[in-house]
Coordinates of C-alpha atoms in Angstrom, one line a residue:
X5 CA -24.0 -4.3 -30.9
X6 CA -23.4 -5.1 -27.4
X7 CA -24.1 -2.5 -24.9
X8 CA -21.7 -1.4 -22.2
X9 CA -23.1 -1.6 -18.7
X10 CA -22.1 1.6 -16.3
X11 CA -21.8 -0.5 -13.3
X12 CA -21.4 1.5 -9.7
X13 CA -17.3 1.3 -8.2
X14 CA -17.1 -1.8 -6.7
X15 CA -15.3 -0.3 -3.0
X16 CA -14.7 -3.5 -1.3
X17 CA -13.1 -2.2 2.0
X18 CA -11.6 0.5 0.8
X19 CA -13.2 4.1 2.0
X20 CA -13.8 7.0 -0.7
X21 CA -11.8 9.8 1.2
X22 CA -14.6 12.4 2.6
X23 CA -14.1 14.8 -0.1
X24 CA -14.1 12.6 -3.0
X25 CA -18.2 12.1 -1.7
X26 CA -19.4 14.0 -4.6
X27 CA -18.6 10.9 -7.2
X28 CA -22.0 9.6 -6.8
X29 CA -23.7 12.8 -7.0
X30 CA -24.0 15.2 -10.7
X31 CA -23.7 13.7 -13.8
X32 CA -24.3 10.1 -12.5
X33 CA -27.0 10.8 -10.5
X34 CA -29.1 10.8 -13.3
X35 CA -27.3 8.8 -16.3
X36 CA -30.1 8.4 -18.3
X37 CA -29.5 12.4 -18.9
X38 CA -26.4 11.8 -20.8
X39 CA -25.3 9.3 -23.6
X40 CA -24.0 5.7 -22.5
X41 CA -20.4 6.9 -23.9
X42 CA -20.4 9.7 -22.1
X43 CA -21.3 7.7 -18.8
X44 CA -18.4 5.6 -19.5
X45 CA -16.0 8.0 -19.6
X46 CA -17.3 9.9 -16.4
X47 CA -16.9 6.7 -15.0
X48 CA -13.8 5.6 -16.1
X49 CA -12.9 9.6 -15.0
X50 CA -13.8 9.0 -11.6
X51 CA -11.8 5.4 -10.6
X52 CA -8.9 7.6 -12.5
X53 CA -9.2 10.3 -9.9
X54 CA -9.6 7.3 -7.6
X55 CA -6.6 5.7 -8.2
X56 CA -4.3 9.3 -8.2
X57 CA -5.3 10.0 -4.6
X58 CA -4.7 6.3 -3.3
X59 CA -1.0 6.0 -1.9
X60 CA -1.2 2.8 -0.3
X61 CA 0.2 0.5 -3.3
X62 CA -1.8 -2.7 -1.7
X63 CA -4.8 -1.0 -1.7
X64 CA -4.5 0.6 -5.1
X65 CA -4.1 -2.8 -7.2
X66 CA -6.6 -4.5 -4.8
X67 CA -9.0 -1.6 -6.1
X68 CA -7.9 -1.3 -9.6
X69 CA -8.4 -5.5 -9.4
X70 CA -11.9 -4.6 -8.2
X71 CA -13.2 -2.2 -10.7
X72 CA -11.8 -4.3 -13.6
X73 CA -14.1 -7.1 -12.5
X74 CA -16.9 -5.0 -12.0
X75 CA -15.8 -3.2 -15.1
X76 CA -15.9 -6.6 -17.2
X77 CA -18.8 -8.2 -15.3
X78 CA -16.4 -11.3 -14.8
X79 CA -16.5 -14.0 -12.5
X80 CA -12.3 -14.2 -11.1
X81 CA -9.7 -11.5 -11.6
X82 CA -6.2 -11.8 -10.8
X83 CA -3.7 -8.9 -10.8
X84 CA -0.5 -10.4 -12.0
X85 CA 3.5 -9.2 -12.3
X86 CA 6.7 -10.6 -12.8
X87 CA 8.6 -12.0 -10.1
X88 CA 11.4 -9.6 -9.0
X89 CA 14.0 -12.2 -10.2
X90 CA 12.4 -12.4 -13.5
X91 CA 11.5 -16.3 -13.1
X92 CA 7.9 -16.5 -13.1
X93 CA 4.9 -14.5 -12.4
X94 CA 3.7 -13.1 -8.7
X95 CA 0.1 -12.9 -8.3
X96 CA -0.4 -10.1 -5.2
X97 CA -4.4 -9.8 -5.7
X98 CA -7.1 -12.5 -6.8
X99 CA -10.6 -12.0 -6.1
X100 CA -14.0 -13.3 -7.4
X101 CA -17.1 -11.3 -8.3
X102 CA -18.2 -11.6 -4.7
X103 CA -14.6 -9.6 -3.8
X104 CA -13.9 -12.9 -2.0
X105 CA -9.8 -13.6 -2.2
X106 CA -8.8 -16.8 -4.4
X107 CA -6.6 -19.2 -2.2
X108 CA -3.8 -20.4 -4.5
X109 CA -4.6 -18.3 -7.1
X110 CA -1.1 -19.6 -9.5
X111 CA -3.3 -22.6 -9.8
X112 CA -6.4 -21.3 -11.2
X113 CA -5.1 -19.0 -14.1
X114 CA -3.6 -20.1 -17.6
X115 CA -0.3 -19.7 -17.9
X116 CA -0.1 -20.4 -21.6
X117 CA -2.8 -17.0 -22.0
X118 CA -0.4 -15.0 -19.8
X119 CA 2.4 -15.8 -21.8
X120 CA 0.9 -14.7 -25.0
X121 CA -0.1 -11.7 -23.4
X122 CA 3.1 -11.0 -21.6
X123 CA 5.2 -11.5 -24.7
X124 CA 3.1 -9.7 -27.4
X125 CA 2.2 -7.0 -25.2
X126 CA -1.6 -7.4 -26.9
X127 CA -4.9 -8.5 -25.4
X128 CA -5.6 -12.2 -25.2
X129 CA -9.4 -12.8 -25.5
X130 CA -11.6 -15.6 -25.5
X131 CA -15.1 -16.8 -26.6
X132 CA -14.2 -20.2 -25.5
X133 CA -10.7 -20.8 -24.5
X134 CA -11.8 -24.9 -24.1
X135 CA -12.8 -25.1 -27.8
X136 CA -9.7 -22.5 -28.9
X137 CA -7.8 -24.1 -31.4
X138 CA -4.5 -22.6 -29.5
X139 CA -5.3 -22.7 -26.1
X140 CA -7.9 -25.1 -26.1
X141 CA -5.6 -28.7 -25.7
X142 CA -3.7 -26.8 -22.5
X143 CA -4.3 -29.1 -19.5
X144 CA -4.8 -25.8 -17.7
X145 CA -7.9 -24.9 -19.6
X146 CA -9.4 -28.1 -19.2
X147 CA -8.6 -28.7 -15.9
X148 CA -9.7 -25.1 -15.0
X149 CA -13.0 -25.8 -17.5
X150 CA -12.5 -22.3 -18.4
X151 CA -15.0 -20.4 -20.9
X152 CA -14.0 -16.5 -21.5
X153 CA -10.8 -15.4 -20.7
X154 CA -9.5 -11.7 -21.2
X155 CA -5.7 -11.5 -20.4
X156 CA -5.2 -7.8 -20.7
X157 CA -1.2 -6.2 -20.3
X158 CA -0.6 -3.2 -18.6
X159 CA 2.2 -1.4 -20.7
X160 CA 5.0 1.1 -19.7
X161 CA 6.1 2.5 -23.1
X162 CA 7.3 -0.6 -24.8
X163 CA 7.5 -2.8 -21.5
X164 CA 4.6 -5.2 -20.2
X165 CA 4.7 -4.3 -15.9
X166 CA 1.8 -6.1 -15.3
X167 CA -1.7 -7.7 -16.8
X168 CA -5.1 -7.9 -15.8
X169 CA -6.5 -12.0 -16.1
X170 CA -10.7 -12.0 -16.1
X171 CA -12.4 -15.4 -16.8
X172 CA -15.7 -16.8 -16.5
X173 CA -15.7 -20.1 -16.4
X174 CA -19.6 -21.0 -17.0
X175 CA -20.4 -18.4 -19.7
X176 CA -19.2 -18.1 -23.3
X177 CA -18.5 -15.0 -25.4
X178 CA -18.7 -12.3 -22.3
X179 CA -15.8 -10.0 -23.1
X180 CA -17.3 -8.4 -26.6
X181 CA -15.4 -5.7 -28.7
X182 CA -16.8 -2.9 -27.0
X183 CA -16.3 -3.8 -23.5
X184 CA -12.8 -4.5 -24.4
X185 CA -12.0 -1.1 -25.6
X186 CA -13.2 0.2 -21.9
X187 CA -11.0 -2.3 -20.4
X188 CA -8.1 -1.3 -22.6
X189 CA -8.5 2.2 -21.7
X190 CA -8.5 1.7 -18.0
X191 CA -6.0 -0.5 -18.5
X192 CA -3.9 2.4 -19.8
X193 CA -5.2 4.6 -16.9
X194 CA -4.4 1.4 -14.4
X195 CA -0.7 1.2 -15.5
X196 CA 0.0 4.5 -14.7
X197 CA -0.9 4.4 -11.4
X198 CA 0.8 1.1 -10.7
X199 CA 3.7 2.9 -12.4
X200 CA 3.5 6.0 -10.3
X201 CA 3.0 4.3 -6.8
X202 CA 5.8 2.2 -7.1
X203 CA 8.1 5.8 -8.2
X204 CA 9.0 6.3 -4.3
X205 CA 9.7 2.9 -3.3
X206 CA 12.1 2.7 -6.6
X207 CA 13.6 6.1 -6.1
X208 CA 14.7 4.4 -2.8
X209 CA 15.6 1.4 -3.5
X210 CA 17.8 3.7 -6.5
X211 CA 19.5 5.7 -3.8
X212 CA 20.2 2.3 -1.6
X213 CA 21.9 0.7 -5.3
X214 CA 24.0 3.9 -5.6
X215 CA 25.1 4.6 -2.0
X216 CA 26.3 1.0 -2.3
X217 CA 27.9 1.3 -5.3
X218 CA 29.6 4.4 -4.3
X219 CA 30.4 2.5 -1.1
X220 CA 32.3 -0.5 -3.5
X221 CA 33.7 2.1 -5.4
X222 CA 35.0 3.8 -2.1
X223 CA 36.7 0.3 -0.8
X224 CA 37.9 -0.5 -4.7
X225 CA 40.0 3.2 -4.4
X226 CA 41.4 2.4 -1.0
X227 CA 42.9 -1.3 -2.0
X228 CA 44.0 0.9 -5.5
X229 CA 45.6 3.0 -3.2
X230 CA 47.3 0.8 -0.8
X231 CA 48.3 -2.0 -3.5
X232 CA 50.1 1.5 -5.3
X233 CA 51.9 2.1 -2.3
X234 CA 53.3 -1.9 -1.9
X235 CA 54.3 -1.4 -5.4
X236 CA 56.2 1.5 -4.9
X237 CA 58.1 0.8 -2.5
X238 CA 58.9 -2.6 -4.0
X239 CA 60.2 -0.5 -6.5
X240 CA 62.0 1.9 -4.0
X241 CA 63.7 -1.6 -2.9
X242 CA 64.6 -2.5 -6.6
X243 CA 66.3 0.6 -7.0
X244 CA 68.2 0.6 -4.1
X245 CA 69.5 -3.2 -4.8
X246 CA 70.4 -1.8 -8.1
X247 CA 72.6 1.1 -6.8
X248 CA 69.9 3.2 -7.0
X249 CA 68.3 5.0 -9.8
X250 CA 69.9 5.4 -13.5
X251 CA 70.8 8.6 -14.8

């Protein structure tokens, strides 16, 4: 069995807030007290409670993007949602092990994996997505020469919002059973705070839809109105041409 390496948060450039200084300190200042589940789930515990208190969303997926590298011990990430007009994917975060930004990063991922794992709404893993019988003729993965590849979707109920993409692209095998149930569990935690971080900026952009529906609705009523009024007194002049109303 392959064993799970607790690996510290990876911060990048984003500050622990001053009272949040304790995550280093307890349980994880001396792991080997405690069993290496248990470590995992502190750990997984604490970028949770990380997440919650970010409310800047371009620093909360750059720092979910970070941990799941770290979390995965792979080479590139790439954080990756739909394109608001529903034609292609939008890639806001890409960043190598080094939490250097990938330049281009459209042109470095598989599309064909984040299909499958966009459509499905299940994890795409590879051993070796070059000798995968599926995957393995896409000019993407040769070009790319890409080795393991975990394409992980974040879910909102039944709806993929999102998917994690982690390759390695000069080792085999990396993304073992075990790990993958850590990354499956943060990316549950990860979802939800993708979710919740985008509730204001959608409650918004909710209000602006209805105010300007209600606006249409508004001008709808007044032509109704005024195109009732040309009709009745076209009536009115009907009547009168006819000697008036019949009785």
């Amino acid at each position: 069995m392959v064993s799970l390496h607790l690996l510290p948060i990876s911060l990048g450039s984003i500050p622990f807030p001053r009272q949040e200084s304790c995550y280093n300190l307890s349980l994880m200042a001396n792991p080997g007290s405690i069993p290496r589940e248990r470590q995992v789930l502190v750990h997984l515990h604490q970028i949770n409670r990380r997440m919650d208190l970010e409310s800047d969303r371009g620093k909360l997926i750059q720092f979910i993007l970070d941990q799941a590298i770290a979390l995965s011990r792979a080479e590139r990430g790439f954080l990756i949602f739909k394109k608001p007009e529903g034609d292609g994917y939008d890639i806001p975060v890409a960043r190598n092990i080094g939490l250097e930004v990938i330049d281009h990063p459209m042109f470095e991922v598989s599309r064909g994996i984040i299909d499958e794992a966009w459509k499905t709404g299940q994890p795409v893993v590879l051993d070796n997505a070059k000798k995968d019988e599926e995957f393995g003729t896409r000019s993407s993965v040769a070009i790319l020469r890409l080795a393991s590849v975990a394409c992980l979707p974040l879910r909102r109920r039944s709806k993929t919002i999102g998917a994690f993409y982690l390759d390695n692209r000069n080792r085999s095998g990396l993304f073992q059973a075990e790990d993958m149930l850590v990354l499956e569990l943060f990316a549950d935690y990860a979802s939800t705070a993708v979710r919740q971080s985008g509730s204001s900026a959608g409650a918004s952009a909710e209000l602006q839809d209805m105010e300007e529906e209600n606006e249409r609705l508004r001008r709808s009523n007044q032509e109704l109105k005024g195109s009732l009024l040309v009709l009745s007194d076209r009536l009115k002049e009907l009547e009168k041409g006819m000697g008036g109303p019949s009785n």
